[in-house]
Amino acid sequence: MYNFTDPRLRPSSYEFARQAHFQRNLLMQAYLRNAARGVVALVRNLAKTCARLAKRIATERRLRSDMRALQKLDDRTLADIGVSRGAIEYLLRRGRLRPSCGWPQHIQGVRRAPLRHARSTAISTRSRFTILLAESLRSESLMSFALEPLRRPIFPSAGTVFEKRQMSGTKAGGRVRLNSIDLLRGLVMVVMALDHTRDFFAADGFNPRDVAEPALFLTRWITHFCAPTFIFLAGISAFLYGAQRKTGEVSRYLLTRGCWLVLIEFTVVRLGWTFSFHFDHLVVQVIFTIGASMIALAALIHLPRWAIATIGIAMIVSHNMFDAVKAEQLGAAAPIWNLLHQPALLDLGPSFKLFVLYLLIPWIGVMAVGYALGPLFTLERAARVQSLLVLGATITIGFVVLRATNLYGDPAPWAAQNGVLATVLAFINCEKYPPSLLYLAMTLGPGLLLLAAFDSARGIVADWIMTFGRVPFFYYIAHIFLIHALAVLLPGRRSAMLPGRWALSRHTSLPPMDLAWPAFTRCG
């Protein structure tokens, strides 16, 4: 406290000014703090209001869609179910029959419904009705999924997603699988075994991309469909897995699954390829790339679907613009570029090497595009097949046109050869490491056409191939160990892939990457 009676203790004008400035600063800080809190509260309330409005709009749209599906049902179908049309409409409006509801709500809703056709089989039919509702996907029309299988005894149909195992879908682990996806995945897994068998049993020093050897070239070229199709289908499966789950749950699942696949690549898969515990090298292959792509997708799924599609397409289309950029030009950042876009043999220590074969760009984009295309597989069969045919044909025709011009899309332009067959092979000889735009168009376009064709595939052979497609991870691990063991046991096999104490040779030039596997040679 200042003493104003004594002139010697009276404060100077400087002290008054300093105190006043200090008080103004305190008031200004308090004002800004309160203003910031008000803005945050306003934004939070606005976000909650928008979320409630969006949820209400989505609920209304789903209700209208379900009502339209309900109007398409005839009285004979309703009689077979044993539930009246008015009861189903009442439960839909009350929100009792939603794919996201649990078992108690479904059972309670169906039991409270006024029944019109009391029959001895009413309990069993209502139970089937309840089970189908609980297994249906959120993004599909409720009534078309839940009631279509019950129409089959009267009106046989093979156009729905929820069908028996021999039809187009099956249930596994509480989820519904699309048989067309499992069939295509199983087919590429079988073809992949052909490529790996050649790796172990073929003679050393061959070039599978030599157009002068058509048979050997085609055994390698047909396997080009494996990695793009598998990673693309992994993105679609990720979307279908998260159709009934929250984004955070799906993100955690993709993150943990991706980390697990990276670990498996450097342990179990490495052991299958080498049959050796001498830990002196690592190879970045397809399992690592799938795991890393899942980790990236775990972050991307928090974005809107159009943003995910934009990022994926941009990676696929534009990455060939950076083919001229070499890792040596980036100095200390060279290893990062090697992991992203340029294959390399990296020295991680005095006696430890990392062979980067499968790169992150554009494989992350391939999985992202598959995820963005996931809603297409929740449409009815006719619409889904039509969309797949149009999209697959467009991509395939685009590949032919762009490849013919030699303007962009692949680092190695094609040229006429001595003979028609050799010229055709040169035309489809696209770069895989990293996968060029034309390489992905050449493989994903026909892959989409096969998805459309396999949507109605039936029979013993299809069921046999689908078995592999439903257990891809087990198949991949088992077939590597099996083929490698056969190569060891059969006499006279001296392939560079046979086990022993392995080391990477001192090759300084990696391309073409199809010659990279013979770089693994036996020592001693």
Short mmCIF file of C-alpha atoms in Angstrom, two decimals:
data_model
loop_
_atom_site.label_atom_id
_atom_site.label_comp_id
_atom_site.label_asym_id
_atom_site.label_seq_id
_atom_site.Cartn_x
_atom_site.Cartn_y
_atom_site.Cartn_z
CA MET A 1 0.00 0.00 0.00
CA TYR A 2 1.36 3.39 -1.01
CA ASN A 3 1.67 6.25 1.59
CA PHE A 4 0.46 9.44 -0.11
CA THR A 5 1.11 11.66 2.97
CA ASP A 6 4.85 11.32 2.74
CA PRO A 7 6.22 12.82 -0.50
CA ARG A 8 9.20 10.52 -0.32
CA LEU A 9 6.95 7.42 -0.38
CA ARG A 10 4.54 8.72 -3.01
CA PRO A 11 4.71 6.53 -6.17
CA SER A 12 6.13 7.97 -9.35
CA SER A 13 4.22 8.26 -12.62
CA TYR A 14 6.25 5.30 -13.95
CA GLU A 15 4.96 3.09 -11.16
CA PHE A 16 1.39 4.16 -11.87
CA ALA A 17 1.83 3.38 -15.55
CA ARG A 18 3.39 -0.03 -14.84
CA GLN A 19 0.59 -1.01 -12.47
CA ALA A 20 -2.06 0.15 -14.92
CA HIS A 21 -0.42 -1.82 -17.75
CA PHE A 22 -0.30 -4.90 -15.55
CA GLN A 23 -4.00 -4.59 -14.71
CA ARG A 24 -4.89 -4.15 -18.37
CA ASN A 25 -2.94 -7.29 -19.27
CA LEU A 26 -4.81 -9.29 -16.65
CA LEU A 27 -8.16 -8.03 -17.90
CA MET A 28 -7.21 -8.72 -21.51
CA GLN A 29 -6.10 -12.29 -20.68
CA ALA A 30 -9.32 -12.96 -18.82
CA TYR A 31 -11.34 -11.54 -21.72
CA LEU A 32 -9.48 -13.66 -24.31
CA ARG A 33 -9.78 -16.76 -22.17
CA ASN A 34 -13.53 -16.32 -21.79
CA ALA A 35 -13.89 -15.53 -25.48
CA ALA A 36 -11.97 -18.70 -26.41
CA ARG A 37 -14.14 -20.79 -24.12
CA GLY A 38 -17.22 -19.28 -25.69
CA VAL A 39 -15.98 -20.03 -29.20
CA VAL A 40 -15.13 -23.64 -28.26
CA ALA A 41 -18.56 -24.10 -26.68
CA LEU A 42 -20.21 -22.59 -29.76
CA VAL A 43 -18.29 -24.88 -32.12
CA ARG A 44 -19.05 -27.91 -29.95
CA ASN A 45 -22.74 -27.14 -29.85
CA LEU A 46 -22.75 -26.49 -33.59
CA ALA A 47 -21.02 -29.83 -34.22
CA LYS A 48 -23.50 -31.66 -32.01
CA THR A 49 -26.39 -29.98 -33.80
CA CYS A 50 -24.96 -30.93 -37.20
CA ALA A 51 -24.38 -34.50 -36.02
CA ARG A 52 -27.95 -34.79 -34.76
CA LEU A 53 -29.24 -33.32 -38.00
CA ALA A 54 -27.11 -35.69 -40.09
CA LYS A 55 -28.23 -38.65 -37.99
CA ARG A 56 -31.85 -37.63 -38.40
CA ILE A 57 -31.45 -37.26 -42.16
CA ALA A 58 -29.74 -40.66 -42.38
CA THR A 59 -32.49 -42.23 -40.31
CA GLU A 60 -35.16 -40.75 -42.57
CA ARG A 61 -33.35 -41.93 -45.68
CA ARG A 62 -32.95 -45.44 -44.28
CA LEU A 63 -36.60 -45.51 -43.27
CA ARG A 64 -37.71 -44.42 -46.76
CA SER A 65 -35.47 -47.06 -48.32
CA ASP A 66 -36.84 -49.77 -46.04
CA MET A 67 -40.39 -48.66 -46.71
CA ARG A 68 -39.82 -48.89 -50.46
CA ALA A 69 -38.40 -52.37 -50.01
CA LEU A 70 -41.39 -53.31 -47.87
CA GLN A 71 -43.81 -52.18 -50.56
CA LYS A 72 -42.15 -54.55 -53.05
CA LEU A 73 -42.94 -57.60 -50.91
CA ASP A 74 -46.00 -59.60 -51.86
CA ASP A 75 -48.53 -61.11 -49.47
CA ARG A 76 -47.30 -64.65 -50.08
CA THR A 77 -43.85 -63.76 -48.77
CA LEU A 78 -45.32 -62.10 -45.69
CA ALA A 79 -47.52 -65.11 -45.12
CA ASP A 80 -44.47 -67.37 -45.25
CA ILE A 81 -42.73 -65.23 -42.64
CA GLY A 82 -45.80 -65.13 -40.42
CA VAL A 83 -45.59 -61.37 -39.71
CA SER A 84 -48.08 -58.83 -40.99
CA ARG A 85 -47.12 -55.90 -43.19
CA GLY A 86 -48.43 -53.45 -40.61
CA ALA A 87 -46.34 -55.05 -37.88
CA ILE A 88 -43.12 -54.73 -39.91
CA GLU A 89 -43.91 -51.11 -40.79
CA TYR A 90 -44.63 -50.35 -37.14
CA LEU A 91 -41.32 -51.88 -36.02
CA LEU A 92 -39.42 -50.01 -38.72
CA ARG A 93 -40.86 -46.66 -37.69
CA ARG A 94 -40.14 -47.39 -34.03
CA GLY A 95 -36.55 -48.30 -34.88
CA ARG A 96 -36.90 -51.83 -33.51
CA LEU A 97 -35.74 -53.59 -36.69
CA ARG A 98 -32.33 -52.10 -37.47
CA PRO A 99 -29.25 -54.03 -38.63
CA SER A 100 -27.25 -52.36 -35.84
CA CYS A 101 -29.63 -53.65 -33.14
CA GLY A 102 -28.65 -56.60 -30.98
CA TRP A 103 -30.42 -59.89 -30.41
CA PRO A 104 -32.74 -58.81 -27.55
CA GLN A 105 -34.23 -55.93 -29.52
CA HIS A 106 -34.87 -58.14 -32.54
CA ILE A 107 -36.45 -60.92 -30.51
CA GLN A 108 -38.53 -58.51 -28.48
CA GLY A 109 -39.63 -56.60 -31.57
CA VAL A 110 -40.71 -59.69 -33.47
CA ARG A 111 -42.53 -61.24 -30.51
CA ARG A 112 -44.53 -58.06 -29.88
CA ALA A 113 -45.57 -57.79 -33.51
CA PRO A 114 -49.27 -58.53 -34.18
CA LEU A 115 -49.33 -61.77 -36.14
CA ARG A 116 -51.92 -62.45 -38.79
CA HIS A 117 -51.07 -65.90 -40.04
CA ALA A 118 -50.75 -68.09 -36.96
CA ARG A 119 -49.35 -71.40 -38.05
CA SER A 120 -47.49 -74.24 -36.43
CA THR A 121 -44.26 -73.13 -38.11
CA ALA A 122 -44.57 -69.48 -37.04
CA ILE A 123 -41.93 -69.75 -34.34
CA SER A 124 -39.28 -71.25 -36.64
CA THR A 125 -39.96 -68.76 -39.43
CA ARG A 126 -39.80 -65.82 -37.01
CA SER A 127 -36.52 -67.20 -35.67
CA ARG A 128 -35.09 -67.27 -39.19
CA PHE A 129 -36.38 -63.75 -39.71
CA THR A 130 -34.64 -62.62 -36.49
CA ILE A 131 -31.32 -64.27 -37.37
CA LEU A 132 -31.24 -62.74 -40.84
CA LEU A 133 -31.92 -59.28 -39.43
CA ALA A 134 -29.09 -59.59 -36.92
CA GLU A 135 -26.64 -60.60 -39.65
CA SER A 136 -27.56 -57.96 -42.23
CA LEU A 137 -25.24 -55.10 -43.12
CA ARG A 138 -26.08 -51.53 -42.13
CA SER A 139 -25.46 -50.04 -45.56
CA GLU A 140 -27.85 -52.41 -47.35
CA SER A 141 -31.59 -52.27 -47.60
CA LEU A 142 -32.91 -53.99 -44.50
CA MET A 143 -35.89 -55.75 -45.95
CA SER A 144 -34.17 -56.91 -49.13
CA PHE A 145 -31.47 -58.62 -47.03
CA ALA A 146 -33.70 -60.01 -44.32
CA LEU A 147 -36.59 -61.28 -46.40
CA GLU A 148 -35.07 -62.24 -49.75
CA PRO A 149 -33.74 -65.65 -48.58
CA LEU A 150 -37.21 -66.58 -47.31
CA ARG A 151 -38.66 -66.01 -50.78
CA ARG A 152 -36.49 -68.72 -52.28
CA PRO A 153 -38.80 -71.70 -51.59
CA ILE A 154 -41.54 -69.94 -53.62
CA PHE A 155 -39.57 -67.69 -55.96
CA PRO A 156 -35.99 -69.03 -56.44
CA SER A 157 -33.46 -66.26 -56.91
CA ALA A 158 -29.68 -66.08 -57.08
CA GLY A 159 -29.32 -62.34 -56.94
CA THR A 160 -28.92 -61.51 -53.27
CA VAL A 161 -25.87 -61.12 -51.11
CA PHE A 162 -27.23 -63.20 -48.23
CA GLU A 163 -27.47 -66.62 -49.80
CA LYS A 164 -26.39 -70.09 -48.87
CA ARG A 165 -22.85 -71.22 -49.25
CA GLN A 166 -23.35 -72.53 -52.75
CA MET A 167 -24.98 -69.24 -53.75
CA SER A 168 -23.29 -65.81 -53.60
CA GLY A 169 -22.62 -65.33 -49.87
CA THR A 170 -21.90 -67.13 -46.65
CA LYS A 171 -21.53 -66.21 -43.02
CA ALA A 172 -18.32 -66.56 -41.05
CA GLY A 173 -17.49 -65.25 -37.63
CA GLY A 174 -20.74 -63.32 -37.40
CA ARG A 175 -20.04 -61.56 -40.69
CA VAL A 176 -21.30 -62.17 -44.20
CA ARG A 177 -18.74 -62.89 -46.90
CA LEU A 178 -19.22 -62.33 -50.61
CA ASN A 179 -18.45 -65.48 -52.53
CA SER A 180 -17.28 -63.50 -55.56
CA ILE A 181 -14.53 -61.89 -53.48
CA ASP A 182 -13.49 -65.20 -51.93
CA LEU A 183 -13.49 -66.87 -55.35
CA LEU A 184 -11.28 -64.22 -56.96
CA ARG A 185 -8.96 -64.16 -53.96
CA GLY A 186 -8.68 -67.95 -54.02
CA LEU A 187 -7.95 -67.92 -57.77
CA VAL A 188 -5.06 -65.47 -57.43
CA MET A 189 -3.72 -67.49 -54.49
CA VAL A 190 -3.63 -70.60 -56.66
CA VAL A 191 -1.90 -68.68 -59.47
CA MET A 192 0.58 -67.25 -56.95
CA ALA A 193 1.70 -70.77 -56.10
CA LEU A 194 2.72 -71.18 -59.76
CA ASP A 195 5.10 -68.22 -59.49
CA HIS A 196 6.65 -69.43 -56.25
CA THR A 197 7.02 -72.96 -57.60
CA ARG A 198 9.03 -71.56 -60.50
CA ASP A 199 11.21 -69.65 -58.04
CA PHE A 200 12.22 -72.86 -56.28
CA PHE A 201 12.34 -75.32 -59.18
CA ALA A 202 13.54 -73.29 -62.18
CA ALA A 203 17.19 -73.07 -63.14
CA ASP A 204 19.27 -70.13 -62.05
CA GLY A 205 19.96 -67.10 -64.19
CA PHE A 206 16.77 -67.02 -66.27
CA ASN A 207 14.84 -63.88 -67.10
CA PRO A 208 11.05 -64.45 -66.84
CA ARG A 209 10.41 -61.13 -68.61
CA ASP A 210 12.21 -62.15 -71.80
CA VAL A 211 9.61 -61.86 -74.58
CA ALA A 212 11.68 -64.28 -76.67
CA GLU A 213 10.57 -67.07 -74.27
CA PRO A 214 6.75 -66.90 -74.42
CA ALA A 215 6.05 -69.86 -72.13
CA LEU A 216 8.35 -68.64 -69.38
CA PHE A 217 7.15 -65.06 -69.83
CA LEU A 218 3.48 -66.03 -69.48
CA THR A 219 4.12 -68.04 -66.31
CA ARG A 220 5.44 -64.84 -64.79
CA TRP A 221 2.94 -62.46 -66.40
CA ILE A 222 -0.15 -64.34 -65.22
CA THR A 223 1.07 -63.97 -61.64
CA HIS A 224 1.09 -60.18 -62.03
CA PHE A 225 -2.60 -60.30 -61.16
CA CYS A 226 -1.93 -61.70 -57.68
CA ALA A 227 -0.55 -58.79 -55.64
CA PRO A 228 -2.77 -55.98 -57.06
CA THR A 229 -5.92 -58.09 -56.79
CA PHE A 230 -5.13 -59.30 -53.28
CA ILE A 231 -4.34 -55.83 -51.90
CA PHE A 232 -7.35 -54.32 -53.69
CA LEU A 233 -9.64 -56.99 -52.23
CA ALA A 234 -8.10 -56.37 -48.80
CA GLY A 235 -9.34 -52.78 -49.01
CA ILE A 236 -12.85 -53.94 -49.96
CA SER A 237 -12.86 -56.45 -47.12
CA ALA A 238 -11.78 -53.73 -44.68
CA PHE A 239 -14.82 -51.68 -45.66
CA LEU A 240 -17.19 -54.64 -45.32
CA TYR A 241 -15.64 -55.47 -41.94
CA GLY A 242 -16.29 -51.94 -40.68
CA ALA A 243 -19.82 -51.66 -42.07
CA GLN A 244 -21.33 -52.48 -38.67
CA ARG A 245 -18.56 -51.09 -36.49
CA LYS A 246 -17.40 -47.72 -35.30
CA THR A 247 -14.54 -46.01 -37.09
CA GLY A 248 -12.29 -46.11 -34.04
CA GLU A 249 -12.77 -49.86 -33.64
CA VAL A 250 -12.00 -50.50 -37.32
CA SER A 251 -8.94 -48.24 -37.14
CA ARG A 252 -7.55 -50.14 -34.15
CA TYR A 253 -8.22 -53.44 -35.90
CA LEU A 254 -6.35 -52.36 -39.04
CA LEU A 255 -3.46 -50.98 -36.98
CA THR A 256 -2.98 -54.13 -34.93
CA ARG A 257 -3.49 -56.43 -37.91
CA GLY A 258 -0.99 -54.41 -39.96
CA CYS A 259 1.67 -54.53 -37.23
CA TRP A 260 1.09 -58.26 -36.87
CA LEU A 261 1.59 -58.85 -40.62
CA VAL A 262 4.84 -56.85 -40.61
CA LEU A 263 6.12 -59.02 -37.75
CA ILE A 264 5.06 -62.21 -39.54
CA GLU A 265 6.87 -61.09 -42.72
CA PHE A 266 10.19 -60.74 -40.92
CA THR A 267 9.86 -63.96 -38.91
CA VAL A 268 7.62 -66.77 -40.16
CA VAL A 269 7.62 -65.82 -43.85
CA ARG A 270 11.37 -65.28 -43.82
CA LEU A 271 11.87 -68.71 -42.29
CA GLY A 272 9.65 -70.24 -44.98
CA TRP A 273 11.72 -68.71 -47.77
CA THR A 274 15.15 -69.48 -46.30
CA PHE A 275 14.80 -72.45 -43.92
CA SER A 276 17.55 -70.73 -41.97
CA PHE A 277 17.84 -69.08 -38.58
CA HIS A 278 20.91 -67.14 -39.66
CA PHE A 279 19.46 -63.65 -39.30
CA ASP A 280 21.60 -61.60 -41.68
CA HIS A 281 19.03 -60.07 -44.03
CA LEU A 282 15.38 -59.06 -44.35
CA VAL A 283 13.24 -58.85 -47.47
CA VAL A 284 10.33 -56.42 -47.81
CA GLN A 285 7.74 -58.48 -49.65
CA VAL A 286 4.00 -58.54 -50.15
CA ILE A 287 3.00 -59.41 -46.56
CA PHE A 288 4.98 -56.43 -45.27
CA THR A 289 3.34 -54.18 -47.86
CA ILE A 290 -0.15 -55.39 -46.94
CA GLY A 291 0.59 -54.75 -43.27
CA ALA A 292 2.00 -51.29 -43.93
CA SER A 293 -0.97 -50.46 -46.17
CA MET A 294 -3.35 -51.49 -43.38
CA ILE A 295 -1.51 -49.23 -40.96
CA ALA A 296 -1.88 -46.34 -43.41
CA LEU A 297 -5.53 -47.20 -44.00
CA ALA A 298 -6.10 -47.15 -40.24
CA ALA A 299 -5.39 -43.41 -40.41
CA LEU A 300 -7.14 -42.77 -43.73
CA ILE A 301 -10.52 -44.20 -42.71
CA HIS A 302 -11.08 -41.20 -40.43
CA LEU A 303 -11.37 -39.10 -43.59
CA PRO A 304 -14.47 -38.88 -45.80
CA ARG A 305 -14.74 -41.60 -48.41
CA TRP A 306 -14.22 -39.15 -51.29
CA ALA A 307 -10.97 -38.01 -49.67
CA ILE A 308 -9.77 -41.62 -49.32
CA ALA A 309 -10.58 -42.25 -52.98
CA THR A 310 -8.79 -39.05 -54.03
CA ILE A 311 -5.63 -39.95 -52.11
CA GLY A 312 -5.61 -43.50 -53.47
CA ILE A 313 -6.18 -42.49 -57.09
CA ALA A 314 -3.57 -39.74 -56.81
CA MET A 315 -0.97 -42.26 -55.60
CA ILE A 316 -1.75 -44.66 -58.44
CA VAL A 317 -1.93 -42.11 -61.25
CA SER A 318 0.82 -39.65 -60.33
CA HIS A 319 3.62 -41.74 -58.83
CA ASN A 320 5.22 -42.42 -62.23
CA MET A 321 5.98 -38.71 -62.46
CA PHE A 322 8.69 -39.33 -59.88
CA ASP A 323 10.43 -42.20 -61.66
CA ALA A 324 13.33 -39.91 -62.51
CA VAL A 325 13.92 -39.08 -58.85
CA LYS A 326 16.70 -41.29 -57.51
CA ALA A 327 17.46 -42.02 -53.89
CA GLU A 328 21.07 -40.94 -54.34
CA GLN A 329 19.87 -37.39 -54.95
CA LEU A 330 18.16 -37.16 -51.54
CA GLY A 331 21.17 -37.64 -49.30
CA ALA A 332 20.24 -38.80 -45.80
CA ALA A 333 16.59 -39.28 -46.85
CA ALA A 334 17.55 -41.90 -49.46
CA PRO A 335 16.41 -44.94 -47.41
CA ILE A 336 12.98 -43.37 -46.99
CA TRP A 337 12.66 -42.98 -50.75
CA ASN A 338 13.79 -46.58 -51.18
CA LEU A 339 10.94 -47.75 -48.96
CA LEU A 340 8.45 -45.53 -50.76
CA HIS A 341 9.27 -45.74 -54.45
CA GLN A 342 12.67 -47.13 -55.46
CA PRO A 343 13.79 -50.76 -54.84
CA ALA A 344 17.20 -51.09 -53.28
CA LEU A 345 19.58 -53.24 -51.28
CA LEU A 346 20.22 -51.33 -48.06
CA ASP A 347 23.05 -51.92 -45.61
CA LEU A 348 21.64 -51.78 -42.09
CA GLY A 349 24.84 -52.93 -40.43
CA PRO A 350 28.22 -54.54 -41.05
CA SER A 351 26.62 -57.91 -41.84
CA PHE A 352 22.92 -57.12 -42.10
CA LYS A 353 21.03 -56.06 -45.22
CA LEU A 354 17.49 -55.05 -46.13
CA PHE A 355 16.24 -55.93 -49.60
CA VAL A 356 13.35 -53.56 -50.43
CA LEU A 357 11.30 -55.30 -53.09
CA TYR A 358 7.66 -54.30 -52.52
CA LEU A 359 7.27 -50.54 -52.09
CA LEU A 360 4.67 -48.55 -50.20
CA ILE A 361 3.71 -46.30 -53.11
CA PRO A 362 1.37 -46.97 -54.82
CA TRP A 363 0.31 -50.11 -52.89
CA ILE A 364 -1.19 -47.95 -50.13
CA GLY A 365 -3.24 -46.22 -52.82
CA VAL A 366 -4.46 -49.57 -54.19
CA MET A 367 -5.82 -50.60 -50.78
CA ALA A 368 -7.33 -47.14 -50.26
CA VAL A 369 -9.14 -47.31 -53.61
CA GLY A 370 -10.46 -50.76 -52.70
CA TYR A 371 -11.79 -49.40 -49.41
CA ALA A 372 -13.43 -46.44 -51.18
CA LEU A 373 -15.06 -48.83 -53.66
CA GLY A 374 -16.45 -50.98 -50.83
CA PRO A 375 -20.01 -49.53 -50.86
CA LEU A 376 -20.37 -50.84 -54.42
CA PHE A 377 -20.47 -54.36 -52.96
CA THR A 378 -23.45 -53.54 -50.77
CA LEU A 379 -25.70 -52.93 -53.78
CA GLU A 380 -28.12 -55.46 -55.15
CA ARG A 381 -26.56 -58.04 -57.44
CA ALA A 382 -27.79 -56.60 -60.74
CA ALA A 383 -26.58 -53.07 -59.93
CA ARG A 384 -23.31 -54.38 -58.51
CA VAL A 385 -22.51 -56.52 -61.54
CA GLN A 386 -23.36 -53.71 -63.95
CA SER A 387 -21.13 -51.24 -62.10
CA LEU A 388 -18.24 -53.71 -61.97
CA LEU A 389 -18.53 -54.43 -65.69
CA VAL A 390 -18.55 -50.75 -66.64
CA LEU A 391 -15.67 -49.88 -64.31
CA GLY A 392 -13.56 -52.90 -65.29
CA ALA A 393 -14.10 -52.34 -69.02
CA THR A 394 -13.26 -48.65 -68.70
CA ILE A 395 -9.99 -49.33 -66.89
CA THR A 396 -9.00 -52.08 -69.34
CA ILE A 397 -9.72 -49.94 -72.41
CA GLY A 398 -7.86 -47.06 -70.79
CA PHE A 399 -4.83 -49.32 -70.35
CA VAL A 400 -4.84 -50.34 -74.01
CA VAL A 401 -5.15 -46.75 -75.23
CA LEU A 402 -2.56 -45.28 -72.88
CA ARG A 403 -0.10 -48.12 -73.43
CA ALA A 404 -0.43 -47.81 -77.19
CA THR A 405 0.55 -44.14 -77.07
CA ASN A 406 3.70 -44.72 -74.95
CA LEU A 407 3.09 -41.29 -73.41
CA TYR A 408 2.89 -42.05 -69.70
CA GLY A 409 2.28 -44.75 -67.19
CA ASP A 410 5.30 -47.06 -67.37
CA PRO A 411 9.05 -46.39 -67.21
CA ALA A 412 9.76 -48.84 -70.06
CA PRO A 413 7.93 -48.04 -73.34
CA TRP A 414 7.05 -50.94 -75.56
CA ALA A 415 8.35 -51.47 -79.10
CA ALA A 416 7.60 -53.75 -82.01
CA GLN A 417 9.44 -57.09 -81.90
CA ASN A 418 10.28 -59.82 -84.38
CA GLY A 419 6.91 -61.50 -84.55
CA VAL A 420 3.34 -60.81 -83.55
CA LEU A 421 3.47 -62.82 -80.32
CA ALA A 422 6.65 -61.15 -79.14
CA THR A 423 5.13 -57.74 -79.88
CA VAL A 424 2.01 -58.55 -77.88
CA LEU A 425 4.16 -59.74 -74.99
CA ALA A 426 6.20 -56.54 -75.13
CA PHE A 427 2.96 -54.56 -75.07
CA ILE A 428 1.83 -56.18 -71.80
CA ASN A 429 5.32 -56.24 -70.26
CA CYS A 430 4.80 -53.57 -67.58
CA GLU A 431 6.92 -52.75 -64.56
CA LYS A 432 5.95 -54.23 -61.19
CA TYR A 433 8.66 -52.82 -58.90
CA PRO A 434 7.21 -50.33 -58.21
CA PRO A 435 3.90 -51.14 -59.93
CA SER A 436 3.36 -48.62 -62.69
CA LEU A 437 0.03 -47.04 -63.54
CA LEU A 438 -0.28 -49.26 -66.62
CA TYR A 439 0.64 -52.35 -64.59
CA LEU A 440 -2.19 -51.66 -62.13
CA ALA A 441 -4.65 -50.83 -64.92
CA MET A 442 -3.68 -54.02 -66.74
CA THR A 443 -4.39 -56.14 -63.65
CA LEU A 444 -7.17 -54.35 -61.75
CA GLY A 445 -9.37 -53.79 -64.82
CA PRO A 446 -9.70 -57.50 -65.65
CA GLY A 447 -9.93 -58.17 -61.90
CA LEU A 448 -13.10 -56.10 -61.69
CA LEU A 449 -14.50 -57.94 -64.71
CA LEU A 450 -13.77 -61.24 -62.99
CA LEU A 451 -15.56 -60.02 -59.86
CA ALA A 452 -18.64 -59.37 -61.98
CA ALA A 453 -18.37 -62.76 -63.66
CA PHE A 454 -17.81 -64.62 -60.38
CA ASP A 455 -20.89 -63.08 -58.76
CA SER A 456 -22.98 -65.93 -60.14
CA ALA A 457 -20.28 -68.63 -60.22
CA ARG A 458 -21.42 -71.98 -58.81
CA GLY A 459 -20.16 -75.53 -58.72
CA ILE A 460 -17.63 -77.84 -57.12
CA VAL A 461 -14.59 -76.12 -58.63
CA ALA A 462 -15.78 -72.70 -57.44
CA ASP A 463 -16.35 -74.04 -53.91
CA TRP A 464 -12.89 -75.61 -53.93
CA ILE A 465 -11.19 -72.37 -54.98
CA MET A 466 -13.28 -70.33 -52.52
CA THR A 467 -11.89 -72.45 -49.71
CA PHE A 468 -8.43 -71.02 -50.39
CA GLY A 469 -9.88 -67.51 -50.65
CA ARG A 470 -11.39 -67.76 -47.19
CA VAL A 471 -8.09 -68.70 -45.52
CA PRO A 472 -5.55 -66.65 -47.50
CA PHE A 473 -3.07 -66.12 -44.67
CA PHE A 474 -2.89 -69.82 -43.77
CA TYR A 475 -2.64 -70.75 -47.46
CA TYR A 476 0.22 -68.27 -48.05
CA ILE A 477 2.29 -69.51 -45.11
CA ALA A 478 1.58 -73.20 -45.76
CA HIS A 479 2.33 -73.15 -49.50
CA ILE A 480 5.74 -71.49 -49.01
CA PHE A 481 6.86 -74.11 -46.51
CA LEU A 482 5.41 -76.93 -48.64
CA ILE A 483 7.01 -75.85 -51.94
CA HIS A 484 10.34 -75.17 -50.25
CA ALA A 485 10.28 -78.56 -48.54
CA LEU A 486 9.54 -80.30 -51.84
CA ALA A 487 12.42 -78.47 -53.50
CA VAL A 488 14.74 -79.71 -50.74
CA LEU A 489 13.50 -83.29 -50.80
CA LEU A 490 13.45 -83.81 -54.58
CA PRO A 491 16.85 -84.89 -55.87
CA GLY A 492 18.78 -82.86 -58.37
CA ARG A 493 17.27 -79.49 -57.49
CA ARG A 494 20.00 -76.84 -57.37
CA SER A 495 17.89 -73.71 -57.50
CA ALA A 496 19.21 -70.55 -55.86
CA MET A 497 16.15 -70.67 -53.59
CA LEU A 498 17.26 -73.84 -51.79
CA PRO A 499 18.09 -73.55 -48.09
CA GLY A 500 21.46 -73.11 -46.56
CA ARG A 501 23.46 -70.27 -45.11
CA TRP A 502 22.13 -67.36 -47.12
CA ALA A 503 23.67 -64.06 -48.07
CA LEU A 504 22.80 -61.35 -50.50
CA SER A 505 25.14 -61.20 -53.43
CA ARG A 506 27.04 -58.07 -54.24
CA HIS A 507 24.79 -57.06 -57.13
CA THR A 508 24.86 -53.30 -57.54
CA SER A 509 22.18 -53.17 -60.21
CA LEU A 510 18.77 -54.43 -59.10
CA PRO A 511 16.46 -53.96 -62.13
CA PRO A 512 14.86 -55.88 -63.60
CA MET A 513 13.45 -56.89 -60.25
CA ASP A 514 12.31 -60.30 -61.50
CA LEU A 515 16.00 -61.24 -61.47
CA ALA A 516 16.32 -60.25 -57.83
CA TRP A 517 15.55 -63.63 -56.29
CA PRO A 518 18.60 -65.33 -57.79
CA ALA A 519 20.61 -62.70 -55.90
CA PHE A 520 20.07 -64.93 -52.86
CA THR A 521 22.87 -67.46 -53.22
CA ARG A 522 24.15 -70.22 -51.05
CA CYS A 523 27.39 -69.69 -49.17
CA GLY A 524 29.68 -72.58 -48.47
#
